[in-house]
Short mmCIF file of C-alpha atoms in Angstrom, two decimals:
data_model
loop_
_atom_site.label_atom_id
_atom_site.label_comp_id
_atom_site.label_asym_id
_atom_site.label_seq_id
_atom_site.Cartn_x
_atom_site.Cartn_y
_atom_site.Cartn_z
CA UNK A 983 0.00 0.00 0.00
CA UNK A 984 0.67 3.26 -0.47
CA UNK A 985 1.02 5.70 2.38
CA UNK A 986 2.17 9.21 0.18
CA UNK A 987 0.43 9.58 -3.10
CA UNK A 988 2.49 10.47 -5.58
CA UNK A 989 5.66 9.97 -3.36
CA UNK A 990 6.76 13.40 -2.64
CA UNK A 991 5.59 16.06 -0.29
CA UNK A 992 6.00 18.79 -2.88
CA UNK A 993 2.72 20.44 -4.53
CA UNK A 994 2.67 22.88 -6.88
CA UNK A 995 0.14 25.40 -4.46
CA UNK A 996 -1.03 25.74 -0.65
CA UNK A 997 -4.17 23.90 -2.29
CA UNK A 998 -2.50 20.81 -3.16
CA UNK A 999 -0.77 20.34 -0.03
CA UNK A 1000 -3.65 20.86 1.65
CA UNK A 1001 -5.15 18.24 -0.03
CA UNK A 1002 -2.22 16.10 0.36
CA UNK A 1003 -2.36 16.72 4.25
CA UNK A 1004 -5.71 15.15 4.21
CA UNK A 1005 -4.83 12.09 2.19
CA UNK A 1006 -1.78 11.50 4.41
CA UNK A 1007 -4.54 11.38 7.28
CA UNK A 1008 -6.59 9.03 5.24
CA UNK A 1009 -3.84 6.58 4.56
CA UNK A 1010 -2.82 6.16 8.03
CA UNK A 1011 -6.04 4.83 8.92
CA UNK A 1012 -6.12 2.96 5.95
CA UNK A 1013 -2.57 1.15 7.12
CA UNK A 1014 -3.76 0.83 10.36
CA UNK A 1015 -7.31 -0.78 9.80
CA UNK A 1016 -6.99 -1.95 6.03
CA UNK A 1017 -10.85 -3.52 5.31
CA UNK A 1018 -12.42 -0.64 3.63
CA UNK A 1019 -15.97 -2.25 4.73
CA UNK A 1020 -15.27 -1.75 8.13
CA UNK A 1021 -14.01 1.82 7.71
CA UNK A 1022 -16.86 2.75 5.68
CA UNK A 1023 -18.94 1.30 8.26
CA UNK A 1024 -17.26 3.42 11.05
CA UNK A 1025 -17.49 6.47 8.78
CA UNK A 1026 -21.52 7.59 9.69
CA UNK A 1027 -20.82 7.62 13.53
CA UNK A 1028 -17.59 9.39 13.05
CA UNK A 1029 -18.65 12.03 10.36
CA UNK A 1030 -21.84 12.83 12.97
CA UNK A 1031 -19.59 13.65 16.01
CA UNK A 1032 -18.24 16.77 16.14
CA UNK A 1033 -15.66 15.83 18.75
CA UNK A 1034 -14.35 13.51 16.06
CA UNK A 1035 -14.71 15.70 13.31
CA UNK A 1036 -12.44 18.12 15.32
CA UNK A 1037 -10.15 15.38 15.92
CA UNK A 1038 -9.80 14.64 12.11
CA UNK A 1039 -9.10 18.23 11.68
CA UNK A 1040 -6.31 18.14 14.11
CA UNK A 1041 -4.61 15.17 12.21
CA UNK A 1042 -4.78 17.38 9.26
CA UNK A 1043 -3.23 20.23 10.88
CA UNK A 1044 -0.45 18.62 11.44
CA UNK A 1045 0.24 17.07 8.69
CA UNK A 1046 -0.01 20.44 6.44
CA UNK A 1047 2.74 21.52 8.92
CA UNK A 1048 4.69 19.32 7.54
CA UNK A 1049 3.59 19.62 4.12
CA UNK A 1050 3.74 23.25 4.30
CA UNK A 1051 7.19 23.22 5.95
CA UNK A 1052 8.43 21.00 2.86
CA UNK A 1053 7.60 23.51 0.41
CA UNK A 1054 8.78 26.59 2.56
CA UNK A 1055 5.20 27.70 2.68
CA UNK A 1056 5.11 28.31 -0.87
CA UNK A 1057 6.23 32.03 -0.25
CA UNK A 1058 6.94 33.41 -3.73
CA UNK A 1059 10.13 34.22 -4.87
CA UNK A 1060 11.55 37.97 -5.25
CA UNK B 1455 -13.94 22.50 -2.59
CA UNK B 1456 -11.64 25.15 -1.52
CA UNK B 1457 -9.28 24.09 1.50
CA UNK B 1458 -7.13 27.70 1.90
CA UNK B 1459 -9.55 30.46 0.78
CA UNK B 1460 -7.49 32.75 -1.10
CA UNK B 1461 -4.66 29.98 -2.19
CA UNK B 1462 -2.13 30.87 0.12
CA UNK B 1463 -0.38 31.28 3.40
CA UNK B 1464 0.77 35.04 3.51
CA UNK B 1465 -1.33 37.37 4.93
CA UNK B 1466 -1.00 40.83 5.63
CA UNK B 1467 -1.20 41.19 9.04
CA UNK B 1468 -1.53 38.45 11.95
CA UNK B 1469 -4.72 39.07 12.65
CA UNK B 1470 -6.10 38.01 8.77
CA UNK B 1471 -3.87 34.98 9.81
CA UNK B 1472 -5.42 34.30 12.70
CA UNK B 1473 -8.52 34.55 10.76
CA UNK B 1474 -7.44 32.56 8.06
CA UNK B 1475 -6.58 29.43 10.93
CA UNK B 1476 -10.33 29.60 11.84
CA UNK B 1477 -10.97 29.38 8.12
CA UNK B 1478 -8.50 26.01 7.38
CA UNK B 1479 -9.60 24.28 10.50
CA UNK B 1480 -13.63 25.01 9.45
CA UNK B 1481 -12.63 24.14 5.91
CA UNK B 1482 -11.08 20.91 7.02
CA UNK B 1483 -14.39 19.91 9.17
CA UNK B 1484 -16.57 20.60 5.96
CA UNK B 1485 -14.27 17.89 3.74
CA UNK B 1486 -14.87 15.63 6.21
CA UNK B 1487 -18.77 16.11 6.52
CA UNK B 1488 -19.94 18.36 3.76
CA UNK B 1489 -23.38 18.30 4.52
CA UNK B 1490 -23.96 21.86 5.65
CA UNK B 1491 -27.75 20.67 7.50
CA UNK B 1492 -25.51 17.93 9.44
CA UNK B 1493 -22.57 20.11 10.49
CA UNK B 1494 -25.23 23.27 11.78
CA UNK B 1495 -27.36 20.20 13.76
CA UNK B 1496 -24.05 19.62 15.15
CA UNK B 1497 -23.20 22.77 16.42
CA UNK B 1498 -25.68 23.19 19.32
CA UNK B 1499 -23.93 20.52 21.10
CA UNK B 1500 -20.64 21.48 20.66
CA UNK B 1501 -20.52 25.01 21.34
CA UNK B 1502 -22.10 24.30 24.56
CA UNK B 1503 -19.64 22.16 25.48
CA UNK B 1504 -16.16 23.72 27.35
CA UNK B 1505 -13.97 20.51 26.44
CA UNK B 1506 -15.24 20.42 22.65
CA UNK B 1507 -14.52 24.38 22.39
CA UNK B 1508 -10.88 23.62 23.84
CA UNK B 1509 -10.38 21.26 21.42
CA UNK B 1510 -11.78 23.41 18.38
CA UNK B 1511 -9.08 26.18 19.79
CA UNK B 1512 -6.35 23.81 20.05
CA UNK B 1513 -6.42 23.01 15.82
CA UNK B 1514 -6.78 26.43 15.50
CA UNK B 1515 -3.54 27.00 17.54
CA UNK B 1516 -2.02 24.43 15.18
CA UNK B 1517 -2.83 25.63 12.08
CA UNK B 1518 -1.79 29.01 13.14
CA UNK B 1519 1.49 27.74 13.91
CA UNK B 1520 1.82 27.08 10.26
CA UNK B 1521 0.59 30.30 8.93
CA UNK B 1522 2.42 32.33 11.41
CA UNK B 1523 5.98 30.43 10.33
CA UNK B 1524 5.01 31.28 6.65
CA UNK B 1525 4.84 34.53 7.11
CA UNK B 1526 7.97 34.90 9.27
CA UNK B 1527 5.76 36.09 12.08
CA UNK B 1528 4.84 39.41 10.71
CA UNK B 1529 8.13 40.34 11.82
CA UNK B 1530 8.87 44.45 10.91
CA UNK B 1531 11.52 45.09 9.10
CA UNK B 1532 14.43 46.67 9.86
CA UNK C 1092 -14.17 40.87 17.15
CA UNK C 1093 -10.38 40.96 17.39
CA UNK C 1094 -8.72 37.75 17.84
CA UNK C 1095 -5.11 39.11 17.98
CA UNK C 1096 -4.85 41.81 20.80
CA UNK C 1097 -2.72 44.69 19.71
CA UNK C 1098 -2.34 43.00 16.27
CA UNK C 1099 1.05 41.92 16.55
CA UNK C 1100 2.78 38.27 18.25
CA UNK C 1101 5.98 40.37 19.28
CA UNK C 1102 6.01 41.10 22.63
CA UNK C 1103 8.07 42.87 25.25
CA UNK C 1104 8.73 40.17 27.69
CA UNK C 1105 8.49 36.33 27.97
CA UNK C 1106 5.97 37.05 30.82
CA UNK C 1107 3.90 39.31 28.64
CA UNK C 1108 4.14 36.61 25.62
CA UNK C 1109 2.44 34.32 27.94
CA UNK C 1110 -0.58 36.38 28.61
CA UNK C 1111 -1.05 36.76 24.71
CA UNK C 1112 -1.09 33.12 24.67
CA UNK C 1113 -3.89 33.08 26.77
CA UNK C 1114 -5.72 35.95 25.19
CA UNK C 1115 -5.35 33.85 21.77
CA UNK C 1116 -6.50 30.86 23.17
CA UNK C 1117 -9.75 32.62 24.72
CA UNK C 1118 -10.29 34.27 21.80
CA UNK C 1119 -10.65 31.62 19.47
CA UNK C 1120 -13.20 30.12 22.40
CA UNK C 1121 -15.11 33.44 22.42
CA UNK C 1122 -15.13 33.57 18.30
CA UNK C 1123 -16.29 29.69 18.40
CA UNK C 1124 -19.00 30.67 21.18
CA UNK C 1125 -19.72 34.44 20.96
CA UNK C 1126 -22.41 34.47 23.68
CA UNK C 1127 -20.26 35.34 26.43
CA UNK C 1128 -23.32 34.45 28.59
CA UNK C 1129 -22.90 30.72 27.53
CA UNK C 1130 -18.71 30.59 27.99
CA UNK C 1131 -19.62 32.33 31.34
CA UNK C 1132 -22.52 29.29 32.50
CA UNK C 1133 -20.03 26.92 31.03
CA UNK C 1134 -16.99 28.08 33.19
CA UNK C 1135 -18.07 26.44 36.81
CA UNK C 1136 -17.61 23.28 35.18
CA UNK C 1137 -15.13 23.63 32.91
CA UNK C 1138 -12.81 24.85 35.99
CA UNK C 1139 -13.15 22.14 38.19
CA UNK C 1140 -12.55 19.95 35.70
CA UNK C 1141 -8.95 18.65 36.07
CA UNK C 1142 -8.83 16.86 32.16
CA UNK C 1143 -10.54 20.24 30.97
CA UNK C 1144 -7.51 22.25 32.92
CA UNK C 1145 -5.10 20.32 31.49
CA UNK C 1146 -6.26 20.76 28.04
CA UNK C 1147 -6.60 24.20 28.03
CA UNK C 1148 -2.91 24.86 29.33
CA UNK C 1149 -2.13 22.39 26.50
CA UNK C 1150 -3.49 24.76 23.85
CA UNK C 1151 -1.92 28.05 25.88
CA UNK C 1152 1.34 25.89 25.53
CA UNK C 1153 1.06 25.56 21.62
CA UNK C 1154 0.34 29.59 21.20
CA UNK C 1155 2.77 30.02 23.32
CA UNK C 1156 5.30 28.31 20.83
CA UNK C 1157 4.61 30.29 17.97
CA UNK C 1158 4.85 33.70 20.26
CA UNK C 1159 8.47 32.42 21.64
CA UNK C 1160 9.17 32.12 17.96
CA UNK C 1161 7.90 35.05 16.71
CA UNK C 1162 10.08 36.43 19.29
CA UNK C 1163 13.12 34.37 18.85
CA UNK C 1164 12.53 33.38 22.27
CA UNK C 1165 13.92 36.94 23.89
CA UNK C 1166 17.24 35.45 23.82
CA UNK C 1167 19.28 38.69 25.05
CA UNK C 1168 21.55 40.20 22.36
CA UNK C 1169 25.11 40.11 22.99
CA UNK D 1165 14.33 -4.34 21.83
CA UNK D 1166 15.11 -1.91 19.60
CA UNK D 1167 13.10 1.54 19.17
CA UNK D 1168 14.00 2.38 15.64
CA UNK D 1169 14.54 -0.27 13.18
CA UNK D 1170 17.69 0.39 11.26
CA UNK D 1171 18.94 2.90 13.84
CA UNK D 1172 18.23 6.12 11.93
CA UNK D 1173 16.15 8.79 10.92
CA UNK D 1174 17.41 8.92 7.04
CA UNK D 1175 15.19 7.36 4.62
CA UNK D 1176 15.89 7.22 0.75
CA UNK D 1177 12.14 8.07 -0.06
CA UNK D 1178 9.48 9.47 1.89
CA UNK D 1179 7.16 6.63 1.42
CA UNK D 1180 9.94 5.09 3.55
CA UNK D 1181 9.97 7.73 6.07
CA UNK D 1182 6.23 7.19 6.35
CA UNK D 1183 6.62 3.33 7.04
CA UNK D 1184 9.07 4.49 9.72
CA UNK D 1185 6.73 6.51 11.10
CA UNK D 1186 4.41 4.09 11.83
CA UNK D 1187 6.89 1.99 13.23
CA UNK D 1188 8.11 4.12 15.37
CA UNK D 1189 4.39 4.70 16.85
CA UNK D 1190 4.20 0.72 16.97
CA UNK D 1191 7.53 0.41 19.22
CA UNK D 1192 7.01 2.90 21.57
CA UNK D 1193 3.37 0.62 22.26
CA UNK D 1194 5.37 -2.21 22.58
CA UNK D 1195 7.79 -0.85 24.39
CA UNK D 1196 5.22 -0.03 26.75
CA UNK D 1197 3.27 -2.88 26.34
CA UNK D 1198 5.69 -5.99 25.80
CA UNK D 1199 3.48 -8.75 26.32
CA UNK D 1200 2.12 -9.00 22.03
CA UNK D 1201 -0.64 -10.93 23.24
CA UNK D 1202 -2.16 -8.76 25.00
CA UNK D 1203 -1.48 -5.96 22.04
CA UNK D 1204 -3.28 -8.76 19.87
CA UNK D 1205 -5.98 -8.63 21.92
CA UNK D 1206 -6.67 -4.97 22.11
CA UNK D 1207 -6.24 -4.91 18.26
CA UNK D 1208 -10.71 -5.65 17.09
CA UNK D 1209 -12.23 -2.55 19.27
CA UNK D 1210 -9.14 -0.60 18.13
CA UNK D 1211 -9.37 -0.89 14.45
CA UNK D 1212 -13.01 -0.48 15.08
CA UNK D 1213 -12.98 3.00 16.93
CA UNK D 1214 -13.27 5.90 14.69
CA UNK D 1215 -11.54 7.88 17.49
CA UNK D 1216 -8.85 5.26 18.53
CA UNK D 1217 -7.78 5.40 14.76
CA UNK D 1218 -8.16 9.13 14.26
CA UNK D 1219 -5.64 9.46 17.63
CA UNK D 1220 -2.90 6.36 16.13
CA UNK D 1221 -2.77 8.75 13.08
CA UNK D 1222 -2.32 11.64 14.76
CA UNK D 1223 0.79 9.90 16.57
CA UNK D 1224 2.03 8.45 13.43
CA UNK D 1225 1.67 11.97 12.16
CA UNK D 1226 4.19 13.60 14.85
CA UNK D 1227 6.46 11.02 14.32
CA UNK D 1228 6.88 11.49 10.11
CA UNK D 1229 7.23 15.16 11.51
CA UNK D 1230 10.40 14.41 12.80
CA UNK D 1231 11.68 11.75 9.94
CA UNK D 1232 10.54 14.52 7.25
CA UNK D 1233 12.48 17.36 9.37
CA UNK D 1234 15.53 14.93 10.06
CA UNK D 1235 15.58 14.50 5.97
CA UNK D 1236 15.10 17.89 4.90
CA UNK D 1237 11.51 16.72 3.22
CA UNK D 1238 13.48 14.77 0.54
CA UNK D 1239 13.89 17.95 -1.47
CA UNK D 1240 15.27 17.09 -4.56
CA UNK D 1241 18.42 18.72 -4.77
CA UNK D 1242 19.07 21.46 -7.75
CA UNK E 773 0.40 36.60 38.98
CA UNK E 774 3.44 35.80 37.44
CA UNK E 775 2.78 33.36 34.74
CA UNK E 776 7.03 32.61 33.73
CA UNK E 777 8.86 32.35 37.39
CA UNK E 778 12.00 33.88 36.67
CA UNK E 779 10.86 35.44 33.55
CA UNK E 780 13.02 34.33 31.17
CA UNK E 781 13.32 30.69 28.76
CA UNK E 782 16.79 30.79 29.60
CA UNK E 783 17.99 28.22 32.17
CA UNK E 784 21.39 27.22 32.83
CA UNK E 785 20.80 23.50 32.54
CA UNK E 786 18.51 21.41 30.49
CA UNK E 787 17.16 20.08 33.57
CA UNK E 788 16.24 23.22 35.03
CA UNK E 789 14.46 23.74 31.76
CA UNK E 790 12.51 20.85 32.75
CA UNK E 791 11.28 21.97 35.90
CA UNK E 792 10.66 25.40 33.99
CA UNK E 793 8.55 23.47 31.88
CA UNK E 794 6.80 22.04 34.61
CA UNK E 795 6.19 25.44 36.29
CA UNK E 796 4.87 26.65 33.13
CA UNK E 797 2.18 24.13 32.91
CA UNK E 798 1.26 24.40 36.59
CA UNK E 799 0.80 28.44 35.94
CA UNK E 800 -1.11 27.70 33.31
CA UNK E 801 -3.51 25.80 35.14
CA UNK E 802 -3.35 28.82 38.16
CA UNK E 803 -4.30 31.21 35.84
CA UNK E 804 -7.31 29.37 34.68
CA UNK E 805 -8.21 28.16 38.28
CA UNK E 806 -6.94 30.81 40.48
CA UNK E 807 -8.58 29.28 43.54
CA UNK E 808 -5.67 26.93 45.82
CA UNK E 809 -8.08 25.24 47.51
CA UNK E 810 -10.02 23.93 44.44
CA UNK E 811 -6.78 22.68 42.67
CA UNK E 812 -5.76 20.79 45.63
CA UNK E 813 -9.18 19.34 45.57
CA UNK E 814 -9.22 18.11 42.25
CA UNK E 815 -5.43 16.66 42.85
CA UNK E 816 -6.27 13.74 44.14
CA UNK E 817 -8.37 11.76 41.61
CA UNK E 818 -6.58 13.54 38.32
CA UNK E 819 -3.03 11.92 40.31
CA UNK E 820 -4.95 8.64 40.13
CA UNK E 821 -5.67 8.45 36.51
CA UNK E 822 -3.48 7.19 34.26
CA UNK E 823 -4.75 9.48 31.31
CA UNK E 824 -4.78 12.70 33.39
CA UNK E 825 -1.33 11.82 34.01
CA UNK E 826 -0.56 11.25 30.42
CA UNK E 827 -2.50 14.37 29.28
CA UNK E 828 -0.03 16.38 32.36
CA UNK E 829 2.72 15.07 30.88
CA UNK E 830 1.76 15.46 27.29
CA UNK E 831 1.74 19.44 28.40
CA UNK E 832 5.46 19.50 30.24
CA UNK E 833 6.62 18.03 26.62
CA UNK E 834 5.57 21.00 24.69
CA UNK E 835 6.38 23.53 27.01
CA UNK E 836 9.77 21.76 26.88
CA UNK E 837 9.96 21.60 23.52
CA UNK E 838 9.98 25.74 23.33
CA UNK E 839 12.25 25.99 26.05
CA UNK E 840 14.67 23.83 24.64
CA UNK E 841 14.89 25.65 21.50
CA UNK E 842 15.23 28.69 23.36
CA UNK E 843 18.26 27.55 24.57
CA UNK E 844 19.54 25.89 21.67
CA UNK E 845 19.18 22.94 23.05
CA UNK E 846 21.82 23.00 25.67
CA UNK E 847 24.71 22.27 23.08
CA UNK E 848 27.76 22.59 24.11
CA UNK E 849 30.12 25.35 22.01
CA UNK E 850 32.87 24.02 20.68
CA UNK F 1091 14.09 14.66 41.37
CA UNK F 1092 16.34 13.84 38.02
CA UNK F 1093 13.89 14.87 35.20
CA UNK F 1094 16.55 14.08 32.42
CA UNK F 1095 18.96 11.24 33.47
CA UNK F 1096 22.52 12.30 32.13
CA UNK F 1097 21.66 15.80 32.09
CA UNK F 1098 21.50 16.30 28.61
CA UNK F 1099 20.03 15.86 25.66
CA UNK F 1100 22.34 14.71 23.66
CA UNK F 1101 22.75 11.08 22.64
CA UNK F 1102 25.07 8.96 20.86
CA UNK F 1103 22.28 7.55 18.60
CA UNK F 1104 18.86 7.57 17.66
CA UNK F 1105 17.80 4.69 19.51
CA UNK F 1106 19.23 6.70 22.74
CA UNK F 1107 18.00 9.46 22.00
CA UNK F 1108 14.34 7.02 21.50
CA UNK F 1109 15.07 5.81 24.65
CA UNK F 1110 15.46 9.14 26.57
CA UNK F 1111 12.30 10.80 25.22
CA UNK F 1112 10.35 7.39 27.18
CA UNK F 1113 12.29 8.21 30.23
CA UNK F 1114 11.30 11.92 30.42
CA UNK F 1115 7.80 11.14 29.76
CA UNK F 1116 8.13 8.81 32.92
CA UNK F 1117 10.22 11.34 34.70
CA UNK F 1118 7.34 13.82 34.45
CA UNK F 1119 4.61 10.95 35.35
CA UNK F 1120 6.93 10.57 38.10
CA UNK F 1121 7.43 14.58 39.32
CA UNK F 1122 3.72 14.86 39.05
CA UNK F 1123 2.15 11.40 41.11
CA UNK F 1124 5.75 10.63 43.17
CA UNK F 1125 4.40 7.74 44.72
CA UNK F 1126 5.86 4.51 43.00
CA UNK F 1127 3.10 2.33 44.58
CA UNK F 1128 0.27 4.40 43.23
CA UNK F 1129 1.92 4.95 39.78
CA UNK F 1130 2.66 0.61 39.76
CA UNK F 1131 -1.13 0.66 40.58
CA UNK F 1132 -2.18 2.08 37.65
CA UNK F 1133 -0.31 0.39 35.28
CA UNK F 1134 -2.30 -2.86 34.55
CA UNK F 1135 -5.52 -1.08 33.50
CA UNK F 1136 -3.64 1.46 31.61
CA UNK F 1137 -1.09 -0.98 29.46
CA UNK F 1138 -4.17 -2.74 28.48
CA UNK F 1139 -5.73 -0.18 27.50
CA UNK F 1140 -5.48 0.82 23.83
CA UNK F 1141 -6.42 4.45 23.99
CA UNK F 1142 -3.80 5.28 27.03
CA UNK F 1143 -1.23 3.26 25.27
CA UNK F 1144 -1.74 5.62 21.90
CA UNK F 1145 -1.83 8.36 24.31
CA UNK F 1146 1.80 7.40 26.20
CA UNK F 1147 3.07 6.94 22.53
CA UNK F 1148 2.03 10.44 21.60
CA UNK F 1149 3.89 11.71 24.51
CA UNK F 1150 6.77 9.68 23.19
CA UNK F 1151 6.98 11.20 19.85
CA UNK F 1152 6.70 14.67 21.30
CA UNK F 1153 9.45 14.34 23.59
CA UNK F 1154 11.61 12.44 20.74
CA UNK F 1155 11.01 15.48 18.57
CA UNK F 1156 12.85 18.06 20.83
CA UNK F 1157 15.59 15.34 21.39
CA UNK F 1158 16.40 15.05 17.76
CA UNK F 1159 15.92 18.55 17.28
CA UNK F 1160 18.47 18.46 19.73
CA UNK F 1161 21.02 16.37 17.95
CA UNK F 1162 20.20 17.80 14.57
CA UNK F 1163 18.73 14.45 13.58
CA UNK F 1164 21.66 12.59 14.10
CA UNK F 1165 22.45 13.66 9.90
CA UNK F 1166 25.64 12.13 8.93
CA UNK F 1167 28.63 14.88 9.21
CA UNK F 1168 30.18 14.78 5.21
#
């Protein structure tokens, strides 16, 4: 399996890594309970809670640190 | 969906980053559950609840980690 | 509402960065619950709490980083 | 028992430093929890918690913090 | 109150900045519970539970974390 | 109280440096409940349990992050 799509934390914009942050999140779970069917199952619980919804968001927090970090914040050049 | 309103990190002044750190964390709850009706009937419960609210703060704290780095801290010039 | 007091992370003093920390912190809480009647009802609670203590001094301790840094941790100049 | 397989930080790819990641978050559980059976055993309502998985990822999250810092986010070099 | 005793990151040792750390957390928790009395109440059963323990010391490793890099860590010059 | 054994935070290797960010996050277990009977106490529901085991390791990773901070990642010199 793979845990970084495409392989590299670079991305072209903020947007991208953004969205990268949030697969990284994904594919954690993923590694760590790898039958879809049960995480799908887990998924209408989860997605009604806001203290886990707030949780989620935290994951992906820190992983656009990271992300963001990687690409020295995409601050343009001068 | 938008993740970063605006496509990127720098903002003028900390307090649009502090804004925009409200923004990323709300942007990363609606990914997660973007049904608008679900995540308003969730709010009720957890804005009336002290340990939820801490927890909301604490991603925003995290995210505006991130933003503050990328733009050197609003640091004046000198 | 202002979430940033003064509009700036640089600060004076360590002890000074430490009260913005907690000014940041409650003002994320008071921009996530803006009826200061419902943060005050929710407060007897909340403080007697010992898990609730803890993770509010956890998030002070995260805006708190950023501050330092913004600061470069008052380190005196020699 | 050893804490970090292969006895570094320094990955070639950061798929790798992703896989060490995770094991790092697996041997500090071990290393806390020796006995595998018992790890075995707390593995079903694990994998089936929303929140239990949400809070692995978050660790495993912290950890490729420090792998991706440690190898200056695999920038390629120019 | 005084929130950094001392008022400075600076320690001479990193194991003062331990205990710094430690005193940070605790002021923390002063400044959102000013009351003695309650605190001491609530010691007993959060220094009975494992995760209020974990949570405490989850806060002392952050606050370190700034305070190390304050001091650069401690290294010696060479 | 010792808070960091050895006094420092520099280590030969990663794996010590591994094992000194468990032994601060016992040290400040330690500072915070002192009493090695209570703390032993605790242990058996806490090591089986999978949500204060993820919890510990989070602590883990924290305190590992400073500590290779610390030793600049342990990076080859070339």
């Amino acid at each position: 399996m793979e845990l970084i799509p495409g392989g590299t934390l670079i991305t072209a914009t903020p947007e991208e890594g953004r969205q990268l942050a949030m697969m990284l999140a994904r594919k954690s779970i993923g590694a760590i309970q790898p039958d879809a069917a049960v995480r799908d199952s887990l998924r209408p619980t989860y997605s009604h809670d806001p203290d886990s919804l707030t949780a989620a968001a935290h994951v992906v927090a820190i992983e656009f640190a990271t992300i963001a970090a990687a690409n020295k914040y995409w601050r343009k050049k001068s």
